[in-house]
Coordinates of C-alpha atoms and ligand atoms in Angstrom, one line a residue:
X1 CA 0.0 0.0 0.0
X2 CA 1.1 3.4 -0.2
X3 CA 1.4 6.5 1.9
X4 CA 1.3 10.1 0.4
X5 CA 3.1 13.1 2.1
X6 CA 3.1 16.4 1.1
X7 CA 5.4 18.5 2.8
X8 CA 5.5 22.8 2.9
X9 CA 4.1 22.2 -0.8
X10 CA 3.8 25.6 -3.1
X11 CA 2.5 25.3 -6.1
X12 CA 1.2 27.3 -9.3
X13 CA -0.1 27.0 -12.8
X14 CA 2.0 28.8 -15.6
X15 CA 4.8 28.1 -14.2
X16 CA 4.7 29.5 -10.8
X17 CA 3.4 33.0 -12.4
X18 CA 0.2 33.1 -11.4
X19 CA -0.9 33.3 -7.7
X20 CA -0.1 29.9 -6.1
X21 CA -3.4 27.5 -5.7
X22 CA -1.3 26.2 -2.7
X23 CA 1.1 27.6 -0.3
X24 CA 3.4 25.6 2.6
X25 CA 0.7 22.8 2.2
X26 CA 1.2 20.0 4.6
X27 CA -0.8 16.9 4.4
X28 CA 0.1 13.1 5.4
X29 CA -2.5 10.0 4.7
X30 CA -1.0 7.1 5.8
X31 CA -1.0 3.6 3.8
X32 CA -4.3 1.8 3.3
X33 CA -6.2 5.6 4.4
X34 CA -9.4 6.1 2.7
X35 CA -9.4 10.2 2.4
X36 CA -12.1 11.9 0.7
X37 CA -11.4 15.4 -0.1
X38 CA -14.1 18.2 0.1
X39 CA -14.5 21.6 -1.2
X40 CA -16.1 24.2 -3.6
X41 CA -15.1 24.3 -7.5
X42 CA -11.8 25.9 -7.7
X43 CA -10.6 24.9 -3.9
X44 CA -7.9 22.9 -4.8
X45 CA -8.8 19.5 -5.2
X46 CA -8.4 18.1 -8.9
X47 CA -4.7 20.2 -8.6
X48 CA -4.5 18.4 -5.7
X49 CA -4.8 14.9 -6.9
X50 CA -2.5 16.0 -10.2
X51 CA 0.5 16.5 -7.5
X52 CA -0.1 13.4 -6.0
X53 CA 0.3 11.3 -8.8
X54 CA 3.1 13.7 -10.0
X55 CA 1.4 14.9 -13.2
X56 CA 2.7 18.3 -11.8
X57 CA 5.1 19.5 -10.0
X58 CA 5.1 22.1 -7.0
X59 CA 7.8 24.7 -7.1
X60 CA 8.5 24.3 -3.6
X61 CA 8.5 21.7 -1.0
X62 CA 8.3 18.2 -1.4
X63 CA 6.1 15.3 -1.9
X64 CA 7.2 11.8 -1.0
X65 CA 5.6 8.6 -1.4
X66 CA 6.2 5.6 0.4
X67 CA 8.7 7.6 2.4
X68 CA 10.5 8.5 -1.0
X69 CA 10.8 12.1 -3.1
X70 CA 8.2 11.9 -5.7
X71 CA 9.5 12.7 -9.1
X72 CA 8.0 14.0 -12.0
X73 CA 5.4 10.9 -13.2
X74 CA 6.7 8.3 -10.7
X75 CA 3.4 7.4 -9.1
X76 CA 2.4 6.1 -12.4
X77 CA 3.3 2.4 -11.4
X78 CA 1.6 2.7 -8.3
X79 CA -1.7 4.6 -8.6
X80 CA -4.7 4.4 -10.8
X81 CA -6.2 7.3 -11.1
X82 CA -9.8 8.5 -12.8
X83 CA -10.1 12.5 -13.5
X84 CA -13.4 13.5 -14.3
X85 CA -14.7 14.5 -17.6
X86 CA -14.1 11.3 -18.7
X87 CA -14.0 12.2 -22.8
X88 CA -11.1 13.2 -22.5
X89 CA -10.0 10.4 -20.8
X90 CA -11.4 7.7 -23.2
X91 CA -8.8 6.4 -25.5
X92 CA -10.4 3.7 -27.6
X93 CA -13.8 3.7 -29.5
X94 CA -14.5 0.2 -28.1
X95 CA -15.5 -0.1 -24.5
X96 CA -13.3 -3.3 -23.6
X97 CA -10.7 -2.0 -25.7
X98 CA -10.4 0.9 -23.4
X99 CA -10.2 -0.8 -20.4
X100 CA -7.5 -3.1 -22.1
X101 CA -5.4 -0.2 -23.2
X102 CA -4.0 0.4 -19.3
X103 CA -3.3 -3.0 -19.0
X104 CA -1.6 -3.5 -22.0
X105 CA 0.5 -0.5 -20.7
X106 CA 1.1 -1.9 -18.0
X107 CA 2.6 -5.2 -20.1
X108 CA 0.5 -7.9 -18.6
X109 CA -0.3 -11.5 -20.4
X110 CA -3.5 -11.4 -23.1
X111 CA -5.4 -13.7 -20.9
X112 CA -4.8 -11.9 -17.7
X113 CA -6.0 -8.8 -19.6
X114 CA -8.9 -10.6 -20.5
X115 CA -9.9 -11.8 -17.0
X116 CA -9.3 -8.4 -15.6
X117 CA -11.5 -6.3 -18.4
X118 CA -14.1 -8.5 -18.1
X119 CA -14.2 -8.8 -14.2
X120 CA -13.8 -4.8 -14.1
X121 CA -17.0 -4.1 -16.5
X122 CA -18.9 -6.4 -14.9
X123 CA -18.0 -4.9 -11.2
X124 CA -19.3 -1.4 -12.9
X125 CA -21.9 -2.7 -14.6
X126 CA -20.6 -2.6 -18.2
X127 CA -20.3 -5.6 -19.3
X128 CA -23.6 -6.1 -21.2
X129 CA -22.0 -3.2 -23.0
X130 CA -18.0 -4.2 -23.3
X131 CA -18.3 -4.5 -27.4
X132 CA -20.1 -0.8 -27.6
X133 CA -19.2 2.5 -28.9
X134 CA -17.4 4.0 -25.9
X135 CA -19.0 7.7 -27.5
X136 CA -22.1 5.9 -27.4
X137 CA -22.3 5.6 -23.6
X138 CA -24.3 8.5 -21.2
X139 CA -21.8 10.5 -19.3
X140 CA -22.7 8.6 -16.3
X141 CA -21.7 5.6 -18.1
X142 CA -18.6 6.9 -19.8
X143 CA -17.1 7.9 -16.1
X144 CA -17.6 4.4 -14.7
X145 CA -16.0 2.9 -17.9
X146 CA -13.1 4.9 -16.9
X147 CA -13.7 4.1 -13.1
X148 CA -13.1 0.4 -14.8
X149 CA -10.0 1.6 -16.2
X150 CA -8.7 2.2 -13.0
X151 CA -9.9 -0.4 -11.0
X152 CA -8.6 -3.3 -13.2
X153 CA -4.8 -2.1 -12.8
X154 CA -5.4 -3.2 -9.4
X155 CA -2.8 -0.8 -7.9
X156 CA -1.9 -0.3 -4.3
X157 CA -3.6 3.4 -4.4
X158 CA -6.7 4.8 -6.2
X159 CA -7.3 8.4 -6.9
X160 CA -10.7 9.2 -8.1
X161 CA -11.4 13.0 -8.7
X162 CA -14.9 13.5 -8.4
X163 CA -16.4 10.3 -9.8
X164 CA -19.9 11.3 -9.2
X165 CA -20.0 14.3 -10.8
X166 CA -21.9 13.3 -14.2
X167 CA -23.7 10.5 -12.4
X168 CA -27.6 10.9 -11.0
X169 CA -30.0 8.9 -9.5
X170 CA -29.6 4.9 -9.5
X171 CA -26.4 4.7 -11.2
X172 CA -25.3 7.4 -8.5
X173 CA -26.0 4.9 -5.6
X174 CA -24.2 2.1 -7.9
X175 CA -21.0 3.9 -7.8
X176 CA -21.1 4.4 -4.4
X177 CA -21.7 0.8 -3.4
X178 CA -18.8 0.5 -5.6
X179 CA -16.6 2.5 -3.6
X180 CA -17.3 0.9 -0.4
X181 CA -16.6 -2.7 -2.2
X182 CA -13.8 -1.6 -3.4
X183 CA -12.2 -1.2 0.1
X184 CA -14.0 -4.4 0.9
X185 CA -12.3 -6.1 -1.7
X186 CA -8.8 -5.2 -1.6
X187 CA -7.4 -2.7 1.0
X188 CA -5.7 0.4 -0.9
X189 CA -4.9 3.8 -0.3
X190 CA -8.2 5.6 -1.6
X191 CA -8.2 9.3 -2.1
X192 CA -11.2 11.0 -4.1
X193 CA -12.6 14.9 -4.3
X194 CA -16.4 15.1 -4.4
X195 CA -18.6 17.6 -4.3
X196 CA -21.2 15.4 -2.2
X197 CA -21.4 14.7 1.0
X198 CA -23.5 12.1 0.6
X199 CA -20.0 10.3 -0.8
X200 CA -17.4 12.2 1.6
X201 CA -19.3 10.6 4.4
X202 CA -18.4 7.2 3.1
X203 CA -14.5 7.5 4.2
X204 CA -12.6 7.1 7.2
X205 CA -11.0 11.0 6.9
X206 CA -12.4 13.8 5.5
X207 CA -10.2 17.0 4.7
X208 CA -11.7 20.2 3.4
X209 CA -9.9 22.8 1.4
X210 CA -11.3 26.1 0.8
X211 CA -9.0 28.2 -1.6
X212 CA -6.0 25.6 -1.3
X213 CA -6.2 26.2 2.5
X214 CA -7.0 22.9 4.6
X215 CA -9.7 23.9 6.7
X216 CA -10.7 20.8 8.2
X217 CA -8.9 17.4 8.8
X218 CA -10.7 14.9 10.7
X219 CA -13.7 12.1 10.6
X220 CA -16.5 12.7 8.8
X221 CA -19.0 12.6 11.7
X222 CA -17.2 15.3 13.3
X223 CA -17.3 17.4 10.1
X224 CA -21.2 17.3 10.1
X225 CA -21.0 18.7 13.6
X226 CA -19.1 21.9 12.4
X227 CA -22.3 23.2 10.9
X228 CA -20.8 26.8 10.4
X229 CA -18.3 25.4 7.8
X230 CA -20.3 22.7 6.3
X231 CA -22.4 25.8 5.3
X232 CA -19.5 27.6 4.3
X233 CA -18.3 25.2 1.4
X234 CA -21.6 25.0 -0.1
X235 CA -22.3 21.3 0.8
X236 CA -25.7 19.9 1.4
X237 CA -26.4 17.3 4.5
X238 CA -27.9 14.3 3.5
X239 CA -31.5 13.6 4.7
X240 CA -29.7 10.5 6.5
X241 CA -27.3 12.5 8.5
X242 CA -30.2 15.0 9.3
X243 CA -31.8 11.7 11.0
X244 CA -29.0 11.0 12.7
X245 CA -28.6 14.2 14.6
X246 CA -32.7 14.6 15.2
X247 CA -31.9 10.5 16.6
X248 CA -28.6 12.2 18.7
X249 CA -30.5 15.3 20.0
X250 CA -32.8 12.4 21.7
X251 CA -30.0 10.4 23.5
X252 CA -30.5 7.7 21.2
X253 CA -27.6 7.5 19.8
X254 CA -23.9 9.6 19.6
X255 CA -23.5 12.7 17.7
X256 CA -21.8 11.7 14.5
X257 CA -22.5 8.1 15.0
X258 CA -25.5 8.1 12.2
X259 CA -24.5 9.4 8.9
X260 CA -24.5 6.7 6.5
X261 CA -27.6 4.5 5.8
X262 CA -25.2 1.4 6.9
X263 CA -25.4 2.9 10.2
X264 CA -28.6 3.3 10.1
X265 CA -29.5 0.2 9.2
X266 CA -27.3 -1.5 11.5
X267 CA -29.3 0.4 14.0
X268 CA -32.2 -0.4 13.4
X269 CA -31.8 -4.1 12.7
X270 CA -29.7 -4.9 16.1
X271 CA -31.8 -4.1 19.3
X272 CA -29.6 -1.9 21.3
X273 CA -30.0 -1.4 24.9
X274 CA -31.7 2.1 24.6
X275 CA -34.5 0.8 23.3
X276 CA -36.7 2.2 26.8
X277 CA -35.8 5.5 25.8
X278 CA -37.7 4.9 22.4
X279 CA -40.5 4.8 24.1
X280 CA -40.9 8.7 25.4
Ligands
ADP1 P1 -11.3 22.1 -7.9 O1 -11.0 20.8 -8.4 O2 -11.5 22.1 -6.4 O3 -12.5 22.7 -8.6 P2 -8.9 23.0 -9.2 O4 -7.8 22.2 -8.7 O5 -9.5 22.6 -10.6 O6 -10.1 23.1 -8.1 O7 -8.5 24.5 -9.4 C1 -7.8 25.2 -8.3 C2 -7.4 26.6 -8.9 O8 -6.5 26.5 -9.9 C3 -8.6 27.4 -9.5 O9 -8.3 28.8 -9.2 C4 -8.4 27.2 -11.0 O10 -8.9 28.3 -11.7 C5 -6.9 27.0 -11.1 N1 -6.6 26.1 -12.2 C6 -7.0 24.9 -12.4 N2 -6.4 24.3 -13.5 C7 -5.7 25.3 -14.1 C8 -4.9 25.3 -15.3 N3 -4.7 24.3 -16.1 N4 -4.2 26.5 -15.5 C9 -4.4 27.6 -14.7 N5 -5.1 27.6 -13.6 C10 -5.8 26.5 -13.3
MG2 MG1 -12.0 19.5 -9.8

């Protein structure tokens, strides 16, 4: 697994000529971390992601991974990464094909590639589709195409930059059950940026940035209780997490402890000993 440091960290487009989007940034996620990164458009976080996997370069500071000085691509072998707007993303007019192409790259056996494309639509829910136009697909549908890209390198760390953002509705709720399988699956360092809470929530960490500043660092139950800044960045609460706080405000359970609908469930389905208090 791998571990991502980013140490004093300046950085700006152009060169360095415009005005930095971060300055002395310091952030560590340790090996196996599931971070989701939080924040409104133009905070930070897709030039975040860029400097993790070394697709550019700060003018200042450092960022190591796995303990090391990352250079100028190096995260490559290690990290799978999915931007969003996934056209320009999409590099062959065959949906299989395109999940093929990163493996090929990565100069694995035909028959392995064949096993991994195929279990990789299937886990997104492509597979009816693998010999298909890839411009043929909805947005929603091109973004988990490349979400299947990245999964079937099976690399030691994922970064996903908003992969929700085409998506609505059902195949909304698919993706997430995706991201929580995917930890399931096979532990790896997960970082993504969404503009959701409803995803955030999922992770173990949650860090916000507001203008490349890193205004909260902590667990996503104790994010909802900083209502001021949740307001701040623009991000809506999910009806779930609403519940949870109406259920805290009663004693039933902890604040934070209800924000997912897992938690939920697994509150409602295992008879806890507060039940009496139900009752008032
Ligand atoms: P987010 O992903 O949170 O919306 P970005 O990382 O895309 O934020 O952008 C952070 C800042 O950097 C914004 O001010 C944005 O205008 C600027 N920016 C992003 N990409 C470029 C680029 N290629 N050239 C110049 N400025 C950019
Ligand atoms: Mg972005």
């Amino acid at each position: 697994m791998v571990s991502i440091e980013f140490n004093k960290v300046t950085f700006s487009y152009q060169d360095g000529t415009e005005e930095p989007v971060f300055s002395d940034f310091d952030l560590s996620i340790t090996a196996g971390e599931w971070v989701a990164i939080v924040g409104p458009s133009g905070s930070g976080k897709t030039t975040l992601l860029k400097l993790m996997k070394g697709l550019l370069q700060p003018q200042a500071g450092e960022i190591r991974i796995n303990a090391t000085v990352l250079a100028a691509g190096e995260l490559n072998h290690l990290a799978a990464c999915a931007f969003a707007n996934p056209e320009n993303q999409i590099v062959s007019p065959v949906v299989a094909e395109d999940v093929a192409f990163g493996l090929e790259n990565m100069g694995l056996a035909p028959e392995t590639i064949q096993v991994r494309v195929e279990e990789a639509l299937r886990w997104v829910g492509l597979w009816e589709r693998a010999a298909h136009f890839s411009h043929h697909l909805s947005g929603g549908e091109q973004q988990r195409l490349i979400l299947a890209g990245a999964l079937a390198q099976q690399k030691k760390c994922l970064l996903l930059d908003d992969p929700l953002c085409m998506v609505a509705g059902r195949s909304r709720t698919e993706i997430l059950n995706l991201l929580k399988s995917i930890q399931a699956r096979e532990p790896c360092t997960m970082v993504h940026t969404t503009h959701l809470l409803e995803e955030a929530l999922l992770a173990e960490r949650l860090v916000a940035l507001e203008n490349g500043t890193l205004v909260f660092d902590d667990s996503p139950g104790r994010f909802l209780q900083e209502k001021e800044l949740v307001e701040q960045l623009g991000l809506e609460v999910p009806a779930i997490a609403d519940l949870g706080e109406m259920l805290a405000r009663r004693g039933l359970v902890e604040p934070g402890e209800v924000i997912t609908l897992e938690q939920l469930l697994e509150l409602l389905t295992v008879p806890g000993p507060k039940q009496d208090n139900e009752k008032e």
